[in-house]
Amino acid sequence: MDYQFILTEVHDRAGLIRLNRPKQLNALNGTLIEELAAAAEAFDADPAVGAVVLTGDERAFAAGADIREMAEASAVEMLLNDRIGKWERFRKVRKPMIAAVSGFCLGGGNELAMACDMIVASETARFGQPEINLGVIPGAGGTQRLTRAVGKALAMEMILNARMLTAEEALRAGLINRVVPAEQYLGEALKLANELAARAPLAIRLAKEAVNNAFETSLTDGLADERRSFYFLFSTDDQKEGMKAFTEKRKAEWRGR
Ligand code: HXC
């Protein structure tokens, strides 16, 4: 498939989506978001792919929504276009998604990284929500996901006062999973994605759903949903194979059935 602002590749069983507007620091315009959603959905539907990595380039993962594109928009245009509504398509991706971040990861860029399931960062990565400098606030989950990830104190500072975090600070705050040397961040993310892709697919899918559910529901309902998914997995061939392989002291062969 030919895209204008992204590139896609497959590395073993990991699908890779590269944001490709390097001159604009991968600023997210409407077409790019459309393409991103379409590519993520295509990988989600592709049985050859078990997990997806989303990346930018060395200088920037993404420096936010495209400011030039929205600068003159009216509230009514923003509402009718509802570009951010399209981000919901991302949330529906069932396979694990990993953001591989180098350089600027700001505004909508940080929101995009946080919409993934895990974040692997280069030591050069910088995370922030600088929308306040433009007279607005985050619009694609920044106030919600960042607060859940790093807590109120740091989220307030980042969102109200445009504080940027280094990769090490983001790691300590619980925003990201790993920090690696600059030349390794993409390889590390692809390695992690391939590890996930080699695991039992149905269990991976329900595990992702269950963890995300922890942010949506009461503990009682979350525990009940988790338990139902756990019991359900006993109807799969993979559960029988996984437990049999354990007792036979061999590696399980997953079928996703
Ligand atoms: C459009 C952008 C952009 C953006 C950078 N560029 N960020 N264009 N939208 N968000 C463009 C610049 O205009 C410039 O183009 C080129 O990329 C390189 O950027 P420079 O500013 O020259 O680079 P540098 O001096 O290294 O500064 C990097 C930077 C700065 C600190 C990241 O670019 C910056 O502050 N960018 C904006 C960050 C931001 O405010 N993000 C939040 C956006 S609002 P030219 O043509 O001049 O060379 C948002 C809301 C999300 O994300 C809502 C939900 C989707």
PDB file of C-alpha atoms and ligand atoms in Angstrom:
ATOM      1  CA  MET A   1       0.000   0.000   0.000  1.00  0.00           C
ATOM      2  CA  ASP A   2       1.301   3.463  -0.922  1.00  0.00           C
ATOM      3  CA  TYR A   3       1.052   6.070   1.783  1.00  0.00           C
ATOM      4  CA  GLN A   4       2.030   9.725   1.617  1.00  0.00           C
ATOM      5  CA  PHE A   5       3.225  10.369   5.173  1.00  0.00           C
ATOM      6  CA  ILE A   6       4.088   6.968   6.598  1.00  0.00           C
ATOM      7  CA  LEU A   7       6.148   3.929   5.595  1.00  0.00           C
ATOM      8  CA  THR A   8       5.352   0.352   6.544  1.00  0.00           C
ATOM      9  CA  GLU A   9       7.628  -2.694   6.795  1.00  0.00           C
ATOM     10  CA  VAL A  10       7.486  -6.139   8.353  1.00  0.00           C
ATOM     11  CA  HIS A  11      10.424  -7.414  10.438  1.00  0.00           C
ATOM     12  CA  ASP A  12       9.913 -11.110  11.146  1.00  0.00           C
ATOM     13  CA  ARG A  13       6.505 -11.036  12.844  1.00  0.00           C
ATOM     14  CA  ALA A  14       6.555  -7.358  13.836  1.00  0.00           C
ATOM     15  CA  GLY A  15       4.779  -4.787  11.699  1.00  0.00           C
ATOM     16  CA  LEU A  16       6.613  -1.460  11.618  1.00  0.00           C
ATOM     17  CA  ILE A  17       4.985   1.900  10.914  1.00  0.00           C
ATOM     18  CA  ARG A  18       7.341   4.843  10.403  1.00  0.00           C
ATOM     19  CA  LEU A  19       6.008   8.393  10.541  1.00  0.00           C
ATOM     20  CA  ASN A  20       7.582  10.074   7.539  1.00  0.00           C
ATOM     21  CA  ARG A  21       7.372  13.870   7.609  1.00  0.00           C
ATOM     22  CA  PRO A  22      10.950  14.452   8.785  1.00  0.00           C
ATOM     23  CA  LYS A  23      11.120  18.130   7.758  1.00  0.00           C
ATOM     24  CA  GLN A  24       8.092  18.906   9.940  1.00  0.00           C
ATOM     25  CA  LEU A  25       9.362  16.742  12.808  1.00  0.00           C
ATOM     26  CA  ASN A  26       6.597  14.259  11.930  1.00  0.00           C
ATOM     27  CA  ALA A  27       3.861  16.734  12.872  1.00  0.00           C
ATOM     28  CA  LEU A  28       0.568  14.864  12.734  1.00  0.00           C
ATOM     29  CA  ASN A  29      -1.728  16.174  10.033  1.00  0.00           C
ATOM     30  CA  GLY A  30      -5.140  14.759   9.170  1.00  0.00           C
ATOM     31  CA  THR A  31      -3.923  12.606   6.296  1.00  0.00           C
ATOM     32  CA  LEU A  32      -1.102  11.162   8.384  1.00  0.00           C
ATOM     33  CA  ILE A  33      -3.535  10.162  11.130  1.00  0.00           C
ATOM     34  CA  GLU A  34      -5.835   8.534   8.544  1.00  0.00           C
ATOM     35  CA  GLU A  35      -2.896   6.615   7.107  1.00  0.00           C
ATOM     36  CA  LEU A  36      -1.663   5.603  10.532  1.00  0.00           C
ATOM     37  CA  ALA A  37      -5.056   4.249  11.514  1.00  0.00           C
ATOM     38  CA  ALA A  38      -5.359   2.356   8.218  1.00  0.00           C
ATOM     39  CA  ALA A  39      -1.879   0.829   8.562  1.00  0.00           C
ATOM     40  CA  ALA A  40      -2.463  -0.190  12.181  1.00  0.00           C
ATOM     41  CA  GLU A  41      -5.773  -1.806  11.216  1.00  0.00           C
ATOM     42  CA  ALA A  42      -4.119  -3.628   8.301  1.00  0.00           C
ATOM     43  CA  PHE A  43      -1.429  -5.081  10.590  1.00  0.00           C
ATOM     44  CA  ASP A  44      -4.097  -5.965  13.151  1.00  0.00           C
ATOM     45  CA  ALA A  45      -5.885  -8.010  10.494  1.00  0.00           C
ATOM     46  CA  ASP A  46      -2.705  -9.649   9.111  1.00  0.00           C
ATOM     47  CA  PRO A  47      -2.057 -13.125  10.555  1.00  0.00           C
ATOM     48  CA  ALA A  48       1.647 -12.859   9.632  1.00  0.00           C
ATOM     49  CA  VAL A  49       2.024  -9.997  12.107  1.00  0.00           C
ATOM     50  CA  GLY A  50       1.808 -10.480  15.879  1.00  0.00           C
ATOM     51  CA  ALA A  51       2.659  -7.007  17.180  1.00  0.00           C
ATOM     52  CA  VAL A  52       3.158  -3.505  15.820  1.00  0.00           C
ATOM     53  CA  VAL A  53       5.934  -0.960  16.338  1.00  0.00           C
ATOM     54  CA  LEU A  54       5.277   2.709  15.699  1.00  0.00           C
ATOM     55  CA  THR A  55       8.248   5.016  15.244  1.00  0.00           C
ATOM     56  CA  GLY A  56       9.384   8.355  13.849  1.00  0.00           C
ATOM     57  CA  ASP A  57      12.993   9.153  13.090  1.00  0.00           C
ATOM     58  CA  GLU A  58      16.026  10.017  15.189  1.00  0.00           C
ATOM     59  CA  ARG A  59      15.200  13.701  15.569  1.00  0.00           C
ATOM     60  CA  ALA A  60      11.529  13.303  16.422  1.00  0.00           C
ATOM     61  CA  PHE A  61       8.957  10.658  17.157  1.00  0.00           C
ATOM     62  CA  ALA A  62       6.437  13.446  16.525  1.00  0.00           C
ATOM     63  CA  ALA A  63       6.411  17.105  17.602  1.00  0.00           C
ATOM     64  CA  GLY A  64       2.640  17.120  17.975  1.00  0.00           C
ATOM     65  CA  ALA A  65      -0.409  17.863  15.894  1.00  0.00           C
ATOM     66  CA  ASP A  66       0.304  19.968  12.809  1.00  0.00           C
ATOM     67  CA  ILE A  67       0.015  23.494  14.170  1.00  0.00           C
ATOM     68  CA  ARG A  68      -0.101  25.099  10.710  1.00  0.00           C
ATOM     69  CA  GLU A  69      -3.026  22.920   9.720  1.00  0.00           C
ATOM     70  CA  MET A  70      -5.170  23.888  12.710  1.00  0.00           C
ATOM     71  CA  ALA A  71      -4.010  27.450  13.424  1.00  0.00           C
ATOM     72  CA  GLU A  72      -6.922  29.157  11.629  1.00  0.00           C
ATOM     73  CA  ALA A  73      -9.627  26.574  12.332  1.00  0.00           C
ATOM     74  CA  SER A  74     -12.866  27.559  14.035  1.00  0.00           C
ATOM     75  CA  ALA A  75     -14.369  25.531  16.857  1.00  0.00           C
ATOM     76  CA  VAL A  76     -17.161  24.434  14.535  1.00  0.00           C
ATOM     77  CA  GLU A  77     -14.660  23.200  11.922  1.00  0.00           C
ATOM     78  CA  MET A  78     -12.716  21.338  14.600  1.00  0.00           C
ATOM     79  CA  LEU A  79     -15.921  19.731  15.853  1.00  0.00           C
ATOM     80  CA  LEU A  80     -17.210  18.811  12.387  1.00  0.00           C
ATOM     81  CA  ASN A  81     -13.848  17.437  11.217  1.00  0.00           C
ATOM     82  CA  ASP A  82     -13.369  15.656  14.533  1.00  0.00           C
ATOM     83  CA  ARG A  83      -9.860  14.556  13.607  1.00  0.00           C
ATOM     84  CA  ILE A  84      -9.207  13.332  17.098  1.00  0.00           C
ATOM     85  CA  GLY A  85     -12.261  11.068  16.841  1.00  0.00           C
ATOM     86  CA  LYS A  86     -10.252   9.075  14.288  1.00  0.00           C
ATOM     87  CA  TRP A  87      -7.749   8.203  16.998  1.00  0.00           C
ATOM     88  CA  GLU A  88     -10.408   5.814  18.352  1.00  0.00           C
ATOM     89  CA  ARG A  89      -9.418   3.463  15.527  1.00  0.00           C
ATOM     90  CA  PHE A  90      -6.084   3.039  17.262  1.00  0.00           C
ATOM     91  CA  ARG A  91      -7.648   2.169  20.545  1.00  0.00           C
ATOM     92  CA  LYS A  92      -9.440  -0.685  18.821  1.00  0.00           C
ATOM     93  CA  VAL A  93      -6.224  -2.380  17.638  1.00  0.00           C
ATOM     94  CA  ARG A  94      -6.084  -5.727  19.421  1.00  0.00           C
ATOM     95  CA  LYS A  95      -2.458  -6.635  18.867  1.00  0.00           C
ATOM     96  CA  PRO A  96       0.202  -5.113  21.104  1.00  0.00           C
ATOM     97  CA  MET A  97       1.577  -1.784  19.894  1.00  0.00           C
ATOM     98  CA  ILE A  98       4.958  -0.447  20.922  1.00  0.00           C
ATOM     99  CA  ALA A  99       6.124   3.124  20.408  1.00  0.00           C
ATOM    100  CA  ALA A 100       9.843   3.379  19.592  1.00  0.00           C
ATOM    101  CA  VAL A 101      10.705   6.960  20.522  1.00  0.00           C
ATOM    102  CA  SER A 102      13.752   9.062  19.705  1.00  0.00           C
ATOM    103  CA  GLY A 103      14.022  12.837  19.986  1.00  0.00           C
ATOM    104  CA  PHE A 104      10.943  15.027  20.394  1.00  0.00           C
ATOM    105  CA  CYS A 105       7.806  13.293  21.608  1.00  0.00           C
ATOM    106  CA  LEU A 106       5.512  16.242  22.198  1.00  0.00           C
ATOM    107  CA  GLY A 107       1.831  17.108  22.354  1.00  0.00           C
ATOM    108  CA  GLY A 108      -0.120  14.795  20.043  1.00  0.00           C
ATOM    109  CA  GLY A 109       3.141  12.868  19.561  1.00  0.00           C
ATOM    110  CA  ASN A 110       3.279  12.021  23.242  1.00  0.00           C
ATOM    111  CA  GLU A 111      -0.430  11.223  23.159  1.00  0.00           C
ATOM    112  CA  LEU A 112       0.213   8.853  20.264  1.00  0.00           C
ATOM    113  CA  ALA A 113       3.057   7.145  22.144  1.00  0.00           C
ATOM    114  CA  MET A 114       0.813   6.825  25.212  1.00  0.00           C
ATOM    115  CA  ALA A 115      -1.952   5.311  23.062  1.00  0.00           C
ATOM    116  CA  CYS A 116       0.459   2.433  22.399  1.00  0.00           C
ATOM    117  CA  ASP A 117       0.815  -0.347  24.968  1.00  0.00           C
ATOM    118  CA  MET A 118       4.509   0.113  25.714  1.00  0.00           C
ATOM    119  CA  ILE A 119       7.152   2.724  24.999  1.00  0.00           C
ATOM    120  CA  VAL A 120      10.821   2.025  24.250  1.00  0.00           C
ATOM    121  CA  ALA A 121      12.928   5.170  24.162  1.00  0.00           C
ATOM    122  CA  SER A 122      16.312   6.321  22.985  1.00  0.00           C
ATOM    123  CA  GLU A 123      18.295   8.223  25.611  1.00  0.00           C
ATOM    124  CA  THR A 124      17.744  11.291  23.371  1.00  0.00           C
ATOM    125  CA  ALA A 125      13.949  11.176  23.768  1.00  0.00           C
ATOM    126  CA  ARG A 126      12.111  14.158  25.270  1.00  0.00           C
ATOM    127  CA  PHE A 127       8.504  13.822  26.402  1.00  0.00           C
ATOM    128  CA  GLY A 128       6.150  16.738  26.880  1.00  0.00           C
ATOM    129  CA  GLN A 129       2.705  18.286  26.504  1.00  0.00           C
ATOM    130  CA  PRO A 130       3.525  21.874  25.477  1.00  0.00           C
ATOM    131  CA  GLU A 131       0.013  22.760  24.243  1.00  0.00           C
ATOM    132  CA  ILE A 132      -0.289  25.388  26.976  1.00  0.00           C
ATOM    133  CA  ASN A 133       2.289  27.436  25.014  1.00  0.00           C
ATOM    134  CA  LEU A 134      -0.222  27.586  22.149  1.00  0.00           C
ATOM    135  CA  GLY A 135      -3.134  28.642  24.333  1.00  0.00           C
ATOM    136  CA  VAL A 136      -4.781  25.219  24.300  1.00  0.00           C
ATOM    137  CA  ILE A 137      -4.626  21.957  26.222  1.00  0.00           C
ATOM    138  CA  PRO A 138      -3.925  18.362  25.146  1.00  0.00           C
ATOM    139  CA  GLY A 139      -6.819  17.004  23.082  1.00  0.00           C
ATOM    140  CA  ALA A 140      -6.047  13.354  22.374  1.00  0.00           C
ATOM    141  CA  GLY A 141      -5.737  11.884  25.833  1.00  0.00           C
ATOM    142  CA  GLY A 142      -2.836  13.855  27.317  1.00  0.00           C
ATOM    143  CA  THR A 143      -4.642  14.950  30.456  1.00  0.00           C
ATOM    144  CA  GLN A 144      -6.039  11.468  30.993  1.00  0.00           C
ATOM    145  CA  ARG A 145      -3.339   8.996  29.995  1.00  0.00           C
ATOM    146  CA  LEU A 146      -0.420  11.058  31.292  1.00  0.00           C
ATOM    147  CA  THR A 147      -2.094  11.512  34.676  1.00  0.00           C
ATOM    148  CA  ARG A 148      -2.797   7.802  34.924  1.00  0.00           C
ATOM    149  CA  ALA A 149       0.798   7.013  33.938  1.00  0.00           C
ATOM    150  CA  VAL A 150       2.820   9.493  36.008  1.00  0.00           C
ATOM    151  CA  GLY A 151       0.362  10.713  38.674  1.00  0.00           C
ATOM    152  CA  LYS A 152      -1.164  14.092  39.334  1.00  0.00           C
ATOM    153  CA  ALA A 153       1.897  16.027  40.537  1.00  0.00           C
ATOM    154  CA  LEU A 154       4.048  15.496  37.478  1.00  0.00           C
ATOM    155  CA  ALA A 155       1.117  15.583  35.038  1.00  0.00           C
ATOM    156  CA  MET A 156       0.115  19.010  36.372  1.00  0.00           C
ATOM    157  CA  GLU A 157       3.641  20.312  35.886  1.00  0.00           C
ATOM    158  CA  MET A 158       3.945  18.909  32.379  1.00  0.00           C
ATOM    159  CA  ILE A 159       0.526  20.056  31.184  1.00  0.00           C
ATOM    160  CA  LEU A 160       0.176  23.383  33.020  1.00  0.00           C
ATOM    161  CA  ASN A 161       3.817  24.430  32.793  1.00  0.00           C
ATOM    162  CA  ALA A 162       5.087  22.602  29.664  1.00  0.00           C
ATOM    163  CA  ARG A 163       7.755  20.717  31.592  1.00  0.00           C
ATOM    164  CA  MET A 164       9.620  18.296  29.347  1.00  0.00           C
ATOM    165  CA  LEU A 165      10.968  14.999  30.664  1.00  0.00           C
ATOM    166  CA  THR A 166      14.218  13.365  29.660  1.00  0.00           C
ATOM    167  CA  ALA A 167      14.064   9.678  28.822  1.00  0.00           C
ATOM    168  CA  GLU A 168      15.532   8.799  32.239  1.00  0.00           C
ATOM    169  CA  GLU A 169      12.935  10.971  34.016  1.00  0.00           C
ATOM    170  CA  ALA A 170      10.152   9.390  31.963  1.00  0.00           C
ATOM    171  CA  LEU A 171      11.412   5.943  32.926  1.00  0.00           C
ATOM    172  CA  ARG A 172      11.513   6.830  36.627  1.00  0.00           C
ATOM    173  CA  ALA A 173       8.010   8.335  36.389  1.00  0.00           C
ATOM    174  CA  GLY A 174       6.564   5.149  34.877  1.00  0.00           C
ATOM    175  CA  LEU A 175       5.712   6.725  31.525  1.00  0.00           C
ATOM    176  CA  ILE A 176       7.945   4.413  29.493  1.00  0.00           C
ATOM    177  CA  ASN A 177       9.268   0.858  29.631  1.00  0.00           C
ATOM    178  CA  ARG A 178      12.952   1.144  28.700  1.00  0.00           C
ATOM    179  CA  VAL A 179      15.704   3.572  27.770  1.00  0.00           C
ATOM    180  CA  VAL A 180      18.467   2.355  25.488  1.00  0.00           C
ATOM    181  CA  PRO A 181      21.394   3.984  23.645  1.00  0.00           C
ATOM    182  CA  ALA A 182      20.341   6.041  20.615  1.00  0.00           C
ATOM    183  CA  GLU A 183      21.439   3.489  18.034  1.00  0.00           C
ATOM    184  CA  GLN A 184      19.428   0.695  19.659  1.00  0.00           C
ATOM    185  CA  TYR A 185      15.928   2.027  20.302  1.00  0.00           C
ATOM    186  CA  LEU A 186      14.295   0.711  17.146  1.00  0.00           C
ATOM    187  CA  GLY A 187      16.037  -2.663  17.273  1.00  0.00           C
ATOM    188  CA  GLU A 188      15.056  -3.023  20.915  1.00  0.00           C
ATOM    189  CA  ALA A 189      11.400  -2.204  20.155  1.00  0.00           C
ATOM    190  CA  LEU A 190      11.331  -4.671  17.244  1.00  0.00           C
ATOM    191  CA  LYS A 191      12.907  -7.350  19.448  1.00  0.00           C
ATOM    192  CA  LEU A 192      10.261  -6.760  22.109  1.00  0.00           C
ATOM    193  CA  ALA A 193       7.496  -6.830  19.478  1.00  0.00           C
ATOM    194  CA  ASN A 194       8.796 -10.129  18.114  1.00  0.00           C
ATOM    195  CA  GLU A 195       8.892 -11.587  21.629  1.00  0.00           C
ATOM    196  CA  LEU A 196       5.231 -10.633  22.057  1.00  0.00           C
ATOM    197  CA  ALA A 197       4.403 -11.963  18.588  1.00  0.00           C
ATOM    198  CA  ALA A 198       5.849 -15.349  19.563  1.00  0.00           C
ATOM    199  CA  ARG A 199       3.491 -15.688  22.534  1.00  0.00           C
ATOM    200  CA  ALA A 200       0.016 -17.280  22.660  1.00  0.00           C
ATOM    201  CA  PRO A 201      -2.051 -14.855  20.537  1.00  0.00           C
ATOM    202  CA  LEU A 202      -5.414 -15.270  22.233  1.00  0.00           C
ATOM    203  CA  ALA A 203      -3.908 -14.868  25.692  1.00  0.00           C
ATOM    204  CA  ILE A 204      -2.006 -11.784  24.486  1.00  0.00           C
ATOM    205  CA  ARG A 205      -5.209 -10.286  23.138  1.00  0.00           C
ATOM    206  CA  LEU A 206      -7.191 -10.866  26.316  1.00  0.00           C
ATOM    207  CA  ALA A 207      -4.277  -9.762  28.501  1.00  0.00           C
ATOM    208  CA  LYS A 208      -4.069  -6.417  26.666  1.00  0.00           C
ATOM    209  CA  GLU A 209      -7.811  -5.978  26.991  1.00  0.00           C
ATOM    210  CA  ALA A 210      -7.733  -6.794  30.710  1.00  0.00           C
ATOM    211  CA  VAL A 211      -4.895  -4.386  31.526  1.00  0.00           C
ATOM    212  CA  ASN A 212      -6.583  -1.570  29.583  1.00  0.00           C
ATOM    213  CA  ASN A 213      -9.813  -2.396  31.388  1.00  0.00           C
ATOM    214  CA  ALA A 214      -8.114  -1.526  34.687  1.00  0.00           C
ATOM    215  CA  PHE A 215      -8.388   2.138  33.647  1.00  0.00           C
ATOM    216  CA  GLU A 216     -12.040   1.909  32.703  1.00  0.00           C
ATOM    217  CA  THR A 217     -13.846   0.099  35.455  1.00  0.00           C
ATOM    218  CA  SER A 218     -14.282  -0.633  39.180  1.00  0.00           C
ATOM    219  CA  LEU A 219     -12.029  -3.215  40.827  1.00  0.00           C
ATOM    220  CA  THR A 220     -14.971  -5.578  41.309  1.00  0.00           C
ATOM    221  CA  ASP A 221     -15.996  -5.414  37.637  1.00  0.00           C
ATOM    222  CA  GLY A 222     -12.377  -5.566  36.469  1.00  0.00           C
ATOM    223  CA  LEU A 223     -11.703  -8.666  38.551  1.00  0.00           C
ATOM    224  CA  ALA A 224     -14.884 -10.315  37.251  1.00  0.00           C
ATOM    225  CA  ASP A 225     -13.943  -9.568  33.620  1.00  0.00           C
ATOM    226  CA  GLU A 226     -10.416 -10.839  34.177  1.00  0.00           C
ATOM    227  CA  ARG A 227     -11.752 -14.055  35.721  1.00  0.00           C
ATOM    228  CA  ARG A 228     -14.133 -14.622  32.804  1.00  0.00           C
ATOM    229  CA  SER A 229     -11.285 -14.202  30.313  1.00  0.00           C
ATOM    230  CA  PHE A 230      -9.087 -16.545  32.366  1.00  0.00           C
ATOM    231  CA  TYR A 231     -11.789 -19.239  32.358  1.00  0.00           C
ATOM    232  CA  PHE A 232     -12.492 -18.656  28.665  1.00  0.00           C
ATOM    233  CA  LEU A 233      -8.873 -19.382  27.787  1.00  0.00           C
ATOM    234  CA  PHE A 234      -9.405 -22.952  29.033  1.00  0.00           C
ATOM    235  CA  SER A 235     -11.513 -23.471  25.912  1.00  0.00           C
ATOM    236  CA  THR A 236      -8.468 -22.836  23.698  1.00  0.00           C
ATOM    237  CA  ASP A 237      -5.999 -25.326  22.221  1.00  0.00           C
ATOM    238  CA  ASP A 238      -3.214 -23.001  23.317  1.00  0.00           C
ATOM    239  CA  GLN A 239      -4.061 -23.423  27.017  1.00  0.00           C
ATOM    240  CA  LYS A 240      -3.995 -27.222  26.648  1.00  0.00           C
ATOM    241  CA  GLU A 241      -0.743 -27.036  24.692  1.00  0.00           C
ATOM    242  CA  GLY A 242       0.858 -24.505  27.064  1.00  0.00           C
ATOM    243  CA  MET A 243       0.177 -26.528  30.198  1.00  0.00           C
ATOM    244  CA  LYS A 244       1.039 -29.846  28.496  1.00  0.00           C
ATOM    245  CA  ALA A 245       4.330 -28.402  27.225  1.00  0.00           C
ATOM    246  CA  PHE A 246       5.132 -27.271  30.769  1.00  0.00           C
ATOM    247  CA  THR A 247       4.616 -30.743  32.204  1.00  0.00           C
ATOM    248  CA  GLU A 248       6.564 -32.321  29.319  1.00  0.00           C
ATOM    249  CA  LYS A 249       9.378 -29.788  29.841  1.00  0.00           C
ATOM    250  CA  ARG A 250       9.326 -28.557  26.247  1.00  0.00           C
ATOM    251  CA  LYS A 251       8.582 -25.294  24.440  1.00  0.00           C
ATOM    252  CA  ALA A 252       4.911 -24.741  23.625  1.00  0.00           C
ATOM    253  CA  GLU A 253       3.791 -24.368  20.022  1.00  0.00           C
ATOM    254  CA  TRP A 254       1.045 -21.787  19.832  1.00  0.00           C
ATOM    255  CA  ARG A 255      -1.674 -21.991  17.219  1.00  0.00           C
ATOM    256  CA  GLY A 256      -3.860 -19.066  18.186  1.00  0.00           C
ATOM    257  CA  ARG A 257      -6.813 -21.448  18.496  1.00  0.00           C
TER     258      ARG A 257
HETATM  259  C1  HXC B   1       3.766  21.931  12.495  1.00  0.00           C
HETATM  260  C2  HXC B   1       5.949  21.795  13.169  1.00  0.00           C
HETATM  261  C3  HXC B   1       5.568  21.296  14.434  1.00  0.00           C
HETATM  262  C4  HXC B   1       4.174  21.112  14.675  1.00  0.00           C
HETATM  263  C5  HXC B   1       7.710  21.459  14.384  1.00  0.00           C
HETATM  264  N1  HXC B   1       7.291  21.869  13.190  1.00  0.00           N
HETATM  265  N2  HXC B   1       6.687  21.103  15.168  1.00  0.00           N
HETATM  266  N3  HXC B   1       5.053  22.111  12.222  1.00  0.00           N
HETATM  267  N4  HXC B   1       3.324  21.451  13.682  1.00  0.00           N
HETATM  268  N5  HXC B   1       3.717  20.625  15.803  1.00  0.00           N
HETATM  269  C6  HXC B   1       8.085  22.340  12.052  1.00  0.00           C
HETATM  270  C7  HXC B   1       8.647  23.722  12.316  1.00  0.00           C
HETATM  271  O1  HXC B   1       7.689  24.691  11.992  1.00  0.00           O
HETATM  272  C8  HXC B   1       9.814  23.739  11.369  1.00  0.00           C
HETATM  273  O2  HXC B   1       9.349  23.947  10.066  1.00  0.00           O
HETATM  274  C9  HXC B   1      10.331  22.315  11.427  1.00  0.00           C
HETATM  275  O3  HXC B   1       9.249  21.526  11.917  1.00  0.00           O
HETATM  276  C10 HXC B   1      11.486  22.134  12.385  1.00  0.00           C
HETATM  277  O4  HXC B   1      11.145  22.678  13.633  1.00  0.00           O
HETATM  278  P1  HXC B   1      12.014  23.802  14.389  1.00  0.00           P
HETATM  279  O5  HXC B   1      11.110  24.504  15.318  1.00  0.00           O
HETATM  280  O6  HXC B   1      12.768  24.622  13.409  1.00  0.00           O
HETATM  281  O7  HXC B   1      13.053  22.883  15.184  1.00  0.00           O
HETATM  282  P2  HXC B   1      13.748  23.152  16.601  1.00  0.00           P
HETATM  283  O8  HXC B   1      14.206  24.584  16.688  1.00  0.00           O
HETATM  284  O9  HXC B   1      14.744  22.053  16.775  1.00  0.00           O
HETATM  285  O10 HXC B   1      12.570  22.994  17.672  1.00  0.00           O
HETATM  286  C11 HXC B   1      11.945  21.775  17.834  1.00  0.00           C
HETATM  287  C12 HXC B   1      10.654  21.922  18.704  1.00  0.00           C
HETATM  288  C13 HXC B   1       9.748  22.985  18.055  1.00  0.00           C
HETATM  289  C14 HXC B   1      11.039  22.351  20.120  1.00  0.00           C
HETATM  290  C15 HXC B   1      10.013  20.537  18.758  1.00  0.00           C
HETATM  291  O11 HXC B   1       9.598  22.671  16.680  1.00  0.00           O
HETATM  292  C16 HXC B   1       8.381  23.051  18.669  1.00  0.00           C
HETATM  293  O12 HXC B   1       8.221  23.623  19.741  1.00  0.00           O
HETATM  294  N6  HXC B   1       7.394  22.501  17.987  1.00  0.00           N
HETATM  295  C17 HXC B   1       6.020  22.551  18.411  1.00  0.00           C
HETATM  296  C18 HXC B   1       5.753  21.604  19.537  1.00  0.00           C
HETATM  297  C19 HXC B   1       4.326  21.702  20.032  1.00  0.00           C
HETATM  298  O13 HXC B   1       3.877  22.781  20.443  1.00  0.00           O
HETATM  299  N7  HXC B   1       3.553  20.596  19.968  1.00  0.00           N
HETATM  300  C20 HXC B   1       2.190  20.574  20.345  1.00  0.00           C
HETATM  301  C21 HXC B   1       1.322  20.836  19.141  1.00  0.00           C
HETATM  302  S1  HXC B   1      -0.372  20.945  19.583  1.00  0.00           S
HETATM  303  P3  HXC B   1       9.970  25.125   9.127  1.00  0.00           P
HETATM  304  O14 HXC B   1       9.144  25.024   7.874  1.00  0.00           O
HETATM  305  O15 HXC B   1       9.818  26.389   9.885  1.00  0.00           O
HETATM  306  O16 HXC B   1      11.403  24.692   8.960  1.00  0.00           O
HETATM  307  C22 HXC B   1      -0.849  19.348  19.765  1.00  0.00           C
HETATM  308  C23 HXC B   1      -2.276  19.154  20.174  1.00  0.00           C
HETATM  309  C24 HXC B   1      -2.658  17.707  20.101  1.00  0.00           C
HETATM  310  O17 HXC B   1      -0.120  18.448  19.582  1.00  0.00           O
HETATM  311  C25 HXC B   1      -4.141  17.558  19.976  1.00  0.00           C
HETATM  312  C26 HXC B   1      -4.529  16.149  19.566  1.00  0.00           C
HETATM  313  C27 HXC B   1      -4.104  15.695  18.211  1.00  0.00           C
END
